[in-house]
Tab-separated table of C-alpha atoms and ligand atoms in Angstrom:
chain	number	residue	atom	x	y	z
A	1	UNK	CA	43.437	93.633	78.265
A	2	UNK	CA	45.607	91.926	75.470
A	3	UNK	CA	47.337	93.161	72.871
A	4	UNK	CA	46.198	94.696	69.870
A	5	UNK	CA	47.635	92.358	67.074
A	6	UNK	CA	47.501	92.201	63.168
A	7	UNK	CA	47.251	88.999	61.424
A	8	UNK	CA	47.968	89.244	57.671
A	9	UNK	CA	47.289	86.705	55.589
A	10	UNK	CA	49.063	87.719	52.192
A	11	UNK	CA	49.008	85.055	48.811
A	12	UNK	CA	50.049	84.797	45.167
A	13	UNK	CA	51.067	82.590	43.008
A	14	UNK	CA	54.617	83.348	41.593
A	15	UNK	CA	55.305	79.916	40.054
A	16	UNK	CA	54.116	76.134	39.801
A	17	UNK	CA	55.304	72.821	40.655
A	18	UNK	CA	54.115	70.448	37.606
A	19	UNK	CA	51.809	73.253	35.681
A	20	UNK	CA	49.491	74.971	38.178
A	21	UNK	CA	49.264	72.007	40.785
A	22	UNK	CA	51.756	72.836	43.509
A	23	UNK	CA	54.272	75.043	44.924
A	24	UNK	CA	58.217	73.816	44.705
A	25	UNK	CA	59.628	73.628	48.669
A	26	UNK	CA	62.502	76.162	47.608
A	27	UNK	CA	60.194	78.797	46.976
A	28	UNK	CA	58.362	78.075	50.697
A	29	UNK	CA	61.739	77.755	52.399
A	30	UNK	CA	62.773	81.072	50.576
A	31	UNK	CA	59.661	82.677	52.282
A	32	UNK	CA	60.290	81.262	55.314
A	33	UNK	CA	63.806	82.491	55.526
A	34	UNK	CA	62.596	86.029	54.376
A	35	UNK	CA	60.453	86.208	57.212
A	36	UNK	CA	61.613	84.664	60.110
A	37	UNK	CA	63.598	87.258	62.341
A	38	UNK	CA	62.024	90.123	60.388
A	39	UNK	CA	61.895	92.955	63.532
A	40	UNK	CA	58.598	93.850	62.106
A	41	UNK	CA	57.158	90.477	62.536
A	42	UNK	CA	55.456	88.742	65.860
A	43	UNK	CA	55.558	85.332	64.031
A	44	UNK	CA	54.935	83.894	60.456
A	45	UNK	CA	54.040	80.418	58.999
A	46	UNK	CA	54.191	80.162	55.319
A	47	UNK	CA	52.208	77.208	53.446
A	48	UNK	CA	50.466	76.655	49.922
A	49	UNK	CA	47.255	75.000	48.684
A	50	UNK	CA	47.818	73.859	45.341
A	51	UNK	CA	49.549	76.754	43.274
A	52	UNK	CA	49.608	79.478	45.595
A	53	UNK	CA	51.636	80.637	48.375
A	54	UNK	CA	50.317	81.574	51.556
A	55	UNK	CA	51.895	84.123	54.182
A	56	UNK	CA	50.358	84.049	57.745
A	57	UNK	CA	51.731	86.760	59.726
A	58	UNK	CA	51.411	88.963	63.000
A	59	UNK	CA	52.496	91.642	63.619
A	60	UNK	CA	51.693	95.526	65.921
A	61	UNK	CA	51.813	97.579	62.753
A	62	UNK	CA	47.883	97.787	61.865
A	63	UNK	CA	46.040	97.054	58.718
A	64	UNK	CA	47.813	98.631	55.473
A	65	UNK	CA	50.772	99.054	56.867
A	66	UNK	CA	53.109	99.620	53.621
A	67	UNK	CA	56.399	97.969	55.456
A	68	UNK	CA	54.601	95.086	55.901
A	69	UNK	CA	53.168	95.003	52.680
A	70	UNK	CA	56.638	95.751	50.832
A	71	UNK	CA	57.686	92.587	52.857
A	72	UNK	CA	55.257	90.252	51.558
A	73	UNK	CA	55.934	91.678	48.142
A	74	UNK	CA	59.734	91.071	48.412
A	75	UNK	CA	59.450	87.558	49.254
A	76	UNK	CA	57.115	87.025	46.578
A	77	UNK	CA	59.083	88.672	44.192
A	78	UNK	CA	62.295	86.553	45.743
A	79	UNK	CA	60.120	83.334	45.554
A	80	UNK	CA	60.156	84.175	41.779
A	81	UNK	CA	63.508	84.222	41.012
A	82	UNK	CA	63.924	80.987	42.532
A	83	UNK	CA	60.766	79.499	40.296
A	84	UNK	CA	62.639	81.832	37.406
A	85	UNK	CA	65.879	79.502	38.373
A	86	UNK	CA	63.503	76.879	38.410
A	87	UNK	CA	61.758	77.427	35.308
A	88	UNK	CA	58.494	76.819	36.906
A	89	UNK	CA	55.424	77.251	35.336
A	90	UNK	CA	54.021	80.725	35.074
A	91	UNK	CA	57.064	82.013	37.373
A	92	UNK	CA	55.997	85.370	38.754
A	93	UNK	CA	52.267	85.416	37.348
A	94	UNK	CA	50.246	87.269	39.987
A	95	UNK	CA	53.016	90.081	40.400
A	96	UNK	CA	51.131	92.178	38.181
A	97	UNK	CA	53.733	95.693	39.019
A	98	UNK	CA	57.463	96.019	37.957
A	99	UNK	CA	57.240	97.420	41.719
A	100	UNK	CA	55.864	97.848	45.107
A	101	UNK	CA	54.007	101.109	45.370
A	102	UNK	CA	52.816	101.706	48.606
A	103	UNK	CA	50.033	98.736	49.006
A	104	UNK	CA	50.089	95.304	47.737
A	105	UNK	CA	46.233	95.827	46.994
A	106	UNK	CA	45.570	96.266	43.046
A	107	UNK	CA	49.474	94.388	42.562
A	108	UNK	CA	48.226	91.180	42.051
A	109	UNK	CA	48.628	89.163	45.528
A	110	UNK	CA	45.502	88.703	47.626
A	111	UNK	CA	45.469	89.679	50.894
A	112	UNK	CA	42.992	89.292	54.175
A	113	UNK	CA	44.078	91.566	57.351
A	114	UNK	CA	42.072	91.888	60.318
A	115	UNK	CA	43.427	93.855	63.507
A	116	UNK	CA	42.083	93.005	67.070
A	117	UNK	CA	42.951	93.132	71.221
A	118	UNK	CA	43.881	89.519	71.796
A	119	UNK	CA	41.397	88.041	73.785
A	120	UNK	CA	42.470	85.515	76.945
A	121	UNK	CA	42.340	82.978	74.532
A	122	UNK	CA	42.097	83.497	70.855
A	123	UNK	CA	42.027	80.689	68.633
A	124	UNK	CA	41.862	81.602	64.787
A	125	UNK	CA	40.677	79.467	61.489
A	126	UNK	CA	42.542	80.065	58.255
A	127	UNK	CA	40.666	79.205	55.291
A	128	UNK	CA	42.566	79.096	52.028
A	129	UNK	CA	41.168	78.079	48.637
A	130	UNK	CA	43.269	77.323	44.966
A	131	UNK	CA	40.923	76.877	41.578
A	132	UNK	CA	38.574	79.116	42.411
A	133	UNK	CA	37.049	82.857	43.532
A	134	UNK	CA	36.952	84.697	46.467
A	135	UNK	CA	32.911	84.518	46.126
A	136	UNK	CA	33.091	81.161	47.385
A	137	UNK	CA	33.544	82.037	50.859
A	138	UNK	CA	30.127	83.552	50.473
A	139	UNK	CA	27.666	79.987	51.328
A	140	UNK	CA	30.197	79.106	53.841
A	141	UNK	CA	30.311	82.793	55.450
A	142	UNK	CA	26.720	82.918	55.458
A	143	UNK	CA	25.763	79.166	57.042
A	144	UNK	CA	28.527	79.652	59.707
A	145	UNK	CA	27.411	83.642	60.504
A	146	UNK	CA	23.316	83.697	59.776
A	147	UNK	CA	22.208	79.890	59.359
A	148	UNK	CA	21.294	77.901	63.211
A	149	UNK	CA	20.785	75.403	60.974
A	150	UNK	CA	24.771	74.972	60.954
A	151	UNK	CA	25.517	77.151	63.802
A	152	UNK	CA	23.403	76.342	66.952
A	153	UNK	CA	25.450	78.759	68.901
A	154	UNK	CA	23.484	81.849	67.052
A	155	UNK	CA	20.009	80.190	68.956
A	156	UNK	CA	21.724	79.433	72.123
A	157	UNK	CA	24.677	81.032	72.899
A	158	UNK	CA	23.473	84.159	74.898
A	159	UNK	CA	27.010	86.120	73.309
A	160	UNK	CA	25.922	85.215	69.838
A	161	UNK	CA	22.312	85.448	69.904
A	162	UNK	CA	22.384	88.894	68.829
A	163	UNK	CA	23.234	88.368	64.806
A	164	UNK	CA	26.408	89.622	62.990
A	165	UNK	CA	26.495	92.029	60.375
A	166	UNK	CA	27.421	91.534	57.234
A	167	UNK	CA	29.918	94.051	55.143
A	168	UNK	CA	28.994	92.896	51.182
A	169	UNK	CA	31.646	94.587	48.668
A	170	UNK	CA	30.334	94.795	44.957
A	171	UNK	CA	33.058	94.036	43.092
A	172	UNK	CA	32.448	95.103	39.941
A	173	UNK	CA	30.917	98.980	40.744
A	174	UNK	CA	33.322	98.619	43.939
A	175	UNK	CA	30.852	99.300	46.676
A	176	UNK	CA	30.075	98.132	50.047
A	177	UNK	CA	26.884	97.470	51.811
A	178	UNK	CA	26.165	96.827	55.667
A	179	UNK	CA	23.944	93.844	56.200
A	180	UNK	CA	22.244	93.333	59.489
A	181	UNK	CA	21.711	89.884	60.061
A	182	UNK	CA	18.941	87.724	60.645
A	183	UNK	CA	16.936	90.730	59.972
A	184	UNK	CA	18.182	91.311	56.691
A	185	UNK	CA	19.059	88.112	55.299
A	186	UNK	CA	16.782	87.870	52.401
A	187	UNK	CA	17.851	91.274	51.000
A	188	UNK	CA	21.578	90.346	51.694
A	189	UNK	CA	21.226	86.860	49.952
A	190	UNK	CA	19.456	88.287	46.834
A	191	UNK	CA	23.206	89.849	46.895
A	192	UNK	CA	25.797	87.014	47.856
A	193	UNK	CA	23.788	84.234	45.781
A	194	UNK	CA	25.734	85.887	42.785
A	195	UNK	CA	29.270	85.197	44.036
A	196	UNK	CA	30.888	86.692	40.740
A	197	UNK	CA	30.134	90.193	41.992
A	198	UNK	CA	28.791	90.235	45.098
A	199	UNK	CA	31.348	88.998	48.127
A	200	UNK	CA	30.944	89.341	51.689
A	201	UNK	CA	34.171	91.256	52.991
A	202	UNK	CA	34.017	91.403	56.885
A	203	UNK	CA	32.170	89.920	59.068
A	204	UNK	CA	31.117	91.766	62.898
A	205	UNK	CA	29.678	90.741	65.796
A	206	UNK	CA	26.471	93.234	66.631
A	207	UNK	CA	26.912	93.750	70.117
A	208	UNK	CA	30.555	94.612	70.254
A	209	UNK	CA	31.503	95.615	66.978
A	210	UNK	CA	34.777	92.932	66.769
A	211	UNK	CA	35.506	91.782	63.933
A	212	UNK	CA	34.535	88.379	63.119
A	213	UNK	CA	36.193	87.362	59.627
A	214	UNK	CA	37.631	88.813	57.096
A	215	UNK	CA	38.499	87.783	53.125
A	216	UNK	CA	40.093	88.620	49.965
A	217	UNK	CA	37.970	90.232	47.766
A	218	UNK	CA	40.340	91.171	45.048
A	219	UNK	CA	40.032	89.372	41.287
A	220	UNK	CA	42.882	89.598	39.225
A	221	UNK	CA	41.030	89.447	36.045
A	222	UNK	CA	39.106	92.352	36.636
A	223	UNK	CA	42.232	94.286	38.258
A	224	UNK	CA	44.357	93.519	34.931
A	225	UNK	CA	41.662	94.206	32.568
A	226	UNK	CA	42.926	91.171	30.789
A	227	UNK	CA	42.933	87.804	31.759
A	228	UNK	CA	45.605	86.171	34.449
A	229	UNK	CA	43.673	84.378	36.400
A	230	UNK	CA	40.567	83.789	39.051
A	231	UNK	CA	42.153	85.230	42.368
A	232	UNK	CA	42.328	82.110	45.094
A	233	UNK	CA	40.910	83.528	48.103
A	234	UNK	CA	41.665	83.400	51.571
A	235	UNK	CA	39.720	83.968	54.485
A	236	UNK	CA	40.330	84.461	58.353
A	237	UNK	CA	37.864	83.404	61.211
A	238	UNK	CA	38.045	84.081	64.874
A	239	UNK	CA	36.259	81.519	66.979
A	240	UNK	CA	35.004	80.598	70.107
A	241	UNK	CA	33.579	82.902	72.980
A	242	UNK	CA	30.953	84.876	70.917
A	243	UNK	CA	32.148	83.886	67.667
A	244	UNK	CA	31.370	80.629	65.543
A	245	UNK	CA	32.908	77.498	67.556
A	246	UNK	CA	35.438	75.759	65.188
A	247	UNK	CA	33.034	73.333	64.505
A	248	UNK	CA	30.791	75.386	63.500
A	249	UNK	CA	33.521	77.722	61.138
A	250	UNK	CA	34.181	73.625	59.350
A	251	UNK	CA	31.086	72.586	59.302
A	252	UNK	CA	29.872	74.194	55.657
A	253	UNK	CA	32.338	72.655	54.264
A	254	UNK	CA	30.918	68.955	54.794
A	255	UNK	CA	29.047	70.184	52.270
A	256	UNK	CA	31.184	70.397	48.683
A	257	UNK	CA	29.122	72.822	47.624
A	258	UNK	CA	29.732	74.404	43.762
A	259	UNK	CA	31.987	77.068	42.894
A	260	UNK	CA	33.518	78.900	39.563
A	261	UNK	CA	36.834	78.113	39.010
A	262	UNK	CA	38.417	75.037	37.986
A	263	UNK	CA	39.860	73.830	34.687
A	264	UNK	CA	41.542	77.144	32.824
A	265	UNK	CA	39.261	79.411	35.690
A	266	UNK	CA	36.268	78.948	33.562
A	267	UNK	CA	34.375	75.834	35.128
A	268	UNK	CA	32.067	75.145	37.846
A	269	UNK	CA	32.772	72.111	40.207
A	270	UNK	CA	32.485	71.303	43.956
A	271	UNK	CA	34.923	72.598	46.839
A	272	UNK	CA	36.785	70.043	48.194
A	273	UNK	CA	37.826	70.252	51.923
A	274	UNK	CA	41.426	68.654	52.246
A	275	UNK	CA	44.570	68.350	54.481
A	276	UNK	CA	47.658	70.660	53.021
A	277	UNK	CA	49.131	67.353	51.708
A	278	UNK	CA	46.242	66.653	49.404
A	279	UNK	CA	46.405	70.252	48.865
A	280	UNK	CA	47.919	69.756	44.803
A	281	UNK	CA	44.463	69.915	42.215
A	282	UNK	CA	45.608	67.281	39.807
A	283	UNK	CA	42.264	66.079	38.158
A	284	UNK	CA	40.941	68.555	35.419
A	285	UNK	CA	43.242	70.944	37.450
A	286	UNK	CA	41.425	70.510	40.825
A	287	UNK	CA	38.320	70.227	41.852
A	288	UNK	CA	39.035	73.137	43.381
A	289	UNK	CA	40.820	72.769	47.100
A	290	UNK	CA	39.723	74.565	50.310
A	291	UNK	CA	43.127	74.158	53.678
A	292	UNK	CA	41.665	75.159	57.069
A	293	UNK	CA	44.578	75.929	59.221
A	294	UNK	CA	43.631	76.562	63.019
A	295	UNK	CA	46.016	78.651	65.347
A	296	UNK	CA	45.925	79.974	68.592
A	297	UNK	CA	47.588	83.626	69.007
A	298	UNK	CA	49.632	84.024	72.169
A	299	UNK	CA	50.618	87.850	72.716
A	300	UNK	CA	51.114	87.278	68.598
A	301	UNK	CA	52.752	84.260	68.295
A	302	UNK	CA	50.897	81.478	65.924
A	303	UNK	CA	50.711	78.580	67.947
A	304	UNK	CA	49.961	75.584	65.820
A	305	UNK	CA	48.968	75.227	63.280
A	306	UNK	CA	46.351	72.393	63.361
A	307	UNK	CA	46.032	70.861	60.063
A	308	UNK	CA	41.681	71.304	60.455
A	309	UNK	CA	40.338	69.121	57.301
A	310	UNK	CA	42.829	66.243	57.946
A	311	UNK	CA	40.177	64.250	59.545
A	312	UNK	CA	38.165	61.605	58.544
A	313	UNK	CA	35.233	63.557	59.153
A	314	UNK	CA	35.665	65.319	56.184
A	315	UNK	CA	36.429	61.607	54.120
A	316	UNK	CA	32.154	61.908	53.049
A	317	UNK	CA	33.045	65.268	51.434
A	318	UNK	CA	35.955	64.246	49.385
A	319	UNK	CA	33.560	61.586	48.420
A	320	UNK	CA	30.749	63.433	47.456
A	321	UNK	CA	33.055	65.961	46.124
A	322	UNK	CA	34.237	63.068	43.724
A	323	UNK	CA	31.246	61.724	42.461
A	324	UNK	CA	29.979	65.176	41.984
A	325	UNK	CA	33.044	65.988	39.934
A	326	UNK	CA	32.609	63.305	37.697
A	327	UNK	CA	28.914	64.041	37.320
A	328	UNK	CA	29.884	67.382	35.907
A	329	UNK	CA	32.658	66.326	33.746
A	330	UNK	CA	30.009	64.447	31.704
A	331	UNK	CA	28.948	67.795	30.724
A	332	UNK	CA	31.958	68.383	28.700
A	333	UNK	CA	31.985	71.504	27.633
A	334	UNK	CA	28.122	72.333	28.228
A	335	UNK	CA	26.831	74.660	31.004
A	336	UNK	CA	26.998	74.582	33.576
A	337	UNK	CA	29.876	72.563	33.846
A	338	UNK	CA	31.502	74.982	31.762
A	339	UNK	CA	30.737	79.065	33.233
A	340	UNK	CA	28.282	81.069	31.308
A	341	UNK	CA	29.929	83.556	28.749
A	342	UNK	CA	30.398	86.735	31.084
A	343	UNK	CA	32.049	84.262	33.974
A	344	UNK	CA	35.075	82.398	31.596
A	345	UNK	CA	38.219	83.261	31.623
A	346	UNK	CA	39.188	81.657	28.340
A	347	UNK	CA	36.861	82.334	25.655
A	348	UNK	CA	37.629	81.720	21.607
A	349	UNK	CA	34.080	83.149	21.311
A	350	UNK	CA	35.244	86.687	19.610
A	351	UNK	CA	37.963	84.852	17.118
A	352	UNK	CA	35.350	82.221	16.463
A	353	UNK	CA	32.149	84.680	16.002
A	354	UNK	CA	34.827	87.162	13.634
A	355	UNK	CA	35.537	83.785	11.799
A	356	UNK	CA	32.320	82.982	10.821
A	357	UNK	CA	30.204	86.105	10.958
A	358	UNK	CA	29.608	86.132	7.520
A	359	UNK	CA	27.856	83.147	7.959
A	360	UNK	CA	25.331	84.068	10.560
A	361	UNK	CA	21.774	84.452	8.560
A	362	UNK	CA	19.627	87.103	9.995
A	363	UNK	CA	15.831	85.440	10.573
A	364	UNK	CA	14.430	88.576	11.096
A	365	UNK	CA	15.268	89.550	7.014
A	366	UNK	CA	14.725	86.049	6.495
A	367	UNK	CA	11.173	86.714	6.875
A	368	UNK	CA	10.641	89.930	5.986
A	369	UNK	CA	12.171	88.972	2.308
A	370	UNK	CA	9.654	85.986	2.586
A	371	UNK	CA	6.667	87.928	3.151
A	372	UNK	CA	7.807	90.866	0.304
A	373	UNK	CA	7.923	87.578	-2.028
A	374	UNK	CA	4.657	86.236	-0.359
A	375	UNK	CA	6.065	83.331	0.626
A	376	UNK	CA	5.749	81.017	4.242
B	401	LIG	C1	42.914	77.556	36.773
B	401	LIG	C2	44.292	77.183	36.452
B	401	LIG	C3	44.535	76.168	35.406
B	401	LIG	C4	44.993	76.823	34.103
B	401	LIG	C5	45.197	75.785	32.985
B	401	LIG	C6	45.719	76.416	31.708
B	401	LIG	O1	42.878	78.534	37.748
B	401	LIG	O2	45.233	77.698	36.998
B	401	LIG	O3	43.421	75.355	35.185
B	401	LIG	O4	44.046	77.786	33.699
B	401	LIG	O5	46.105	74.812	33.403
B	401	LIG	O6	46.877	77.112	32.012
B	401	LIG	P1	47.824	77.830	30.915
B	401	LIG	O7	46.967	78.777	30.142
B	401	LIG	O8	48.817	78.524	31.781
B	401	LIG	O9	48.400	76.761	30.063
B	402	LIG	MG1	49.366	79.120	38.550
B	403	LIG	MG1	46.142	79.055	42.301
């Protein structure tokens, strides 16, 4: 039997490289340096897609383990100075405390954990998203888990056949849900077809129980109570041997398919798959960028990483994703380019609507004075 191994995978965005398109190599090296010969760390590998900065790392010390989480919270808040020294844009942002208290949940960084026995082989996908919500891992989650329309292995793989289930966290009541799946799938997707609230959270294979994926559910807007920003999500797969075969984990995402984030976190435009050096959203501030690193663990150690979307497989994608993005950009500022009211996180509406309030006619006394005067 193998080990029993934690892989954290811990982000935030503490400062940008021009605006919110990239991540200045100081601050990665910084992290690197910070976490490299740590005694409480297996391995690490620290990247970014577009503003955010992403910490892989293993480790024996289970799932909310508050050491590990103080680490990740140091080198974010070290990675600040540096884009303080910098004066990068929005230096610090998603460091929401004045200090670690115990869990990095509810202090601004996101954060996907998932703790298993290391199989003989265990290769891992890392999905990691900028511009947009953790919601969008639902259409993806659900094609590569519950669709054999993307993954064949559920109809003939005799270790898959048996469904997944399906843990759905509402994130505005902050519930959870169990979703048994195919049986349940059209309950469950009258659920995850509203990615604002509801996102799926773990992922399990039915017969054993494993865990399949995991993502970050949190959203910083909601957690402030004011606005900062959409939370970038992050997302870990395992693969292979009763779970989705890489293929299968990359193949949704031939598909740009829409999500809410985007220009100012209030926009809705396609997800587009890319290697981490097209990783920077310049146009409109994205379209919104999805990284697939692949790993395999060995007794902890990250070996890799392959770079998974740097193939010209994915070039139709980033096509379509293009052409789609300038299809919506026509929209200007209509829906549903732009999000619906509830969904924005900039808004003028309240300033504007105090503004001119005076000026708002009711129709409803409009008539009723009409028909006291007997007029049409
Ligand atoms: C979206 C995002 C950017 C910013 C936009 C305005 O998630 O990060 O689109 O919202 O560049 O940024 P501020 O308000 O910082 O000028
Ligand atoms: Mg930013
Ligand atoms: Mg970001």
């Amino acid at each position: 039997m193998g080990k029993r191994i934690t892989l954290s995978v811990i982000k935030a965005d503490v400062g940008g490289l021009v605006g919110h398109t990239n991540v200045h190599p100081e601050l990665l090296e910084k992290a690197r340096g910070l976490l490299s010969g740590n005694p409480l760390v297996i391995d690490s590998y620290v990247t970014h897609v577009g503003d955010d900065i992403n910490l892989i790392i293993t480790h024996e010390a289970g799932r909310n383990n508050g050491e590990i989480h103080e680490l990740a919270w140091n080198v974010f808040v070290a990675c600040t100075e540096v884009a303080k020294k910098l004066k990068l844009y929005g230096a610090g942002q998603d460091l929401l405390a004045d200090a670690f208290t115990g869990n990095i949940k509810g202090l601004g960084p996101g954060i996907a954990e998932m703790e298993f026995e290391e199989r003989t082989s265990e290769p891992v996908v890392i999905l990691m998203a900028d511009k947009t919500e953790p919601g969008a891992w639902n259409l993806p989650l659900y094609k590569i888990f519950a669709d054999p329309f993307n993954t064949p292995g559920l109809v003939i793989d005799p270790k898959m056949h048996c469904g997944f289930n399906f843990e759905v966290r509402d994130l505005i009541e902050d519930k959870k849900i169990i979703f048994s799946a195919p049986e349940e799938i059209y309950d469950m997707l009258v659920f995850i077809g509203a990615p604002g609230r509801y996102c799926i959270k773990r992922v399990f294979h039915k017969d054993t129980g494993d865990i399949a994926a995991v993502s970050s559910t949190q959203r910083l807007n909601l957690m402030a109570g004011r606005y900062i920003g959409k939370d970038d999500p992050v997302c870990i797969i395992r693969c292979q041997s009763g779970f989705p075969a890489v293929g299968e984990v990359l193949e949704p995402f031939a598909h740009p398919h829409l999500v809410s984030g985007w220009m100012r976190g209030s926009h809705c435009g396609p997800l587009m798959p890319v290697s981490v050096n097209d990783a920077h959203p310049t146009r409109f501030d994205g379209p919104p960028r999805v990284i697939a690193l692949g790993f395999q663990l060995s007794e902890g150690k990250l070996v890799g990483p392959q770079d998974l979307f740097a193939d010209p497989a994915f070039d139709r994608a980033r096509e379509q994703a293009n052409y789609i993005a300038d299809y919506l950009r026509r929209h200007g500022p209509f829906e549903p380019h732009r999000l619906h009211l509830e969904e924005m996180e900039y808004t003028t509406m309240p300033l504007v609507m105090e503004k001119l309030k005076e000026r708002f006619i009711s129709m409803r006394q409009l008539r009723e004075s009409k028909s006291a005067a007997g007029t049409t």
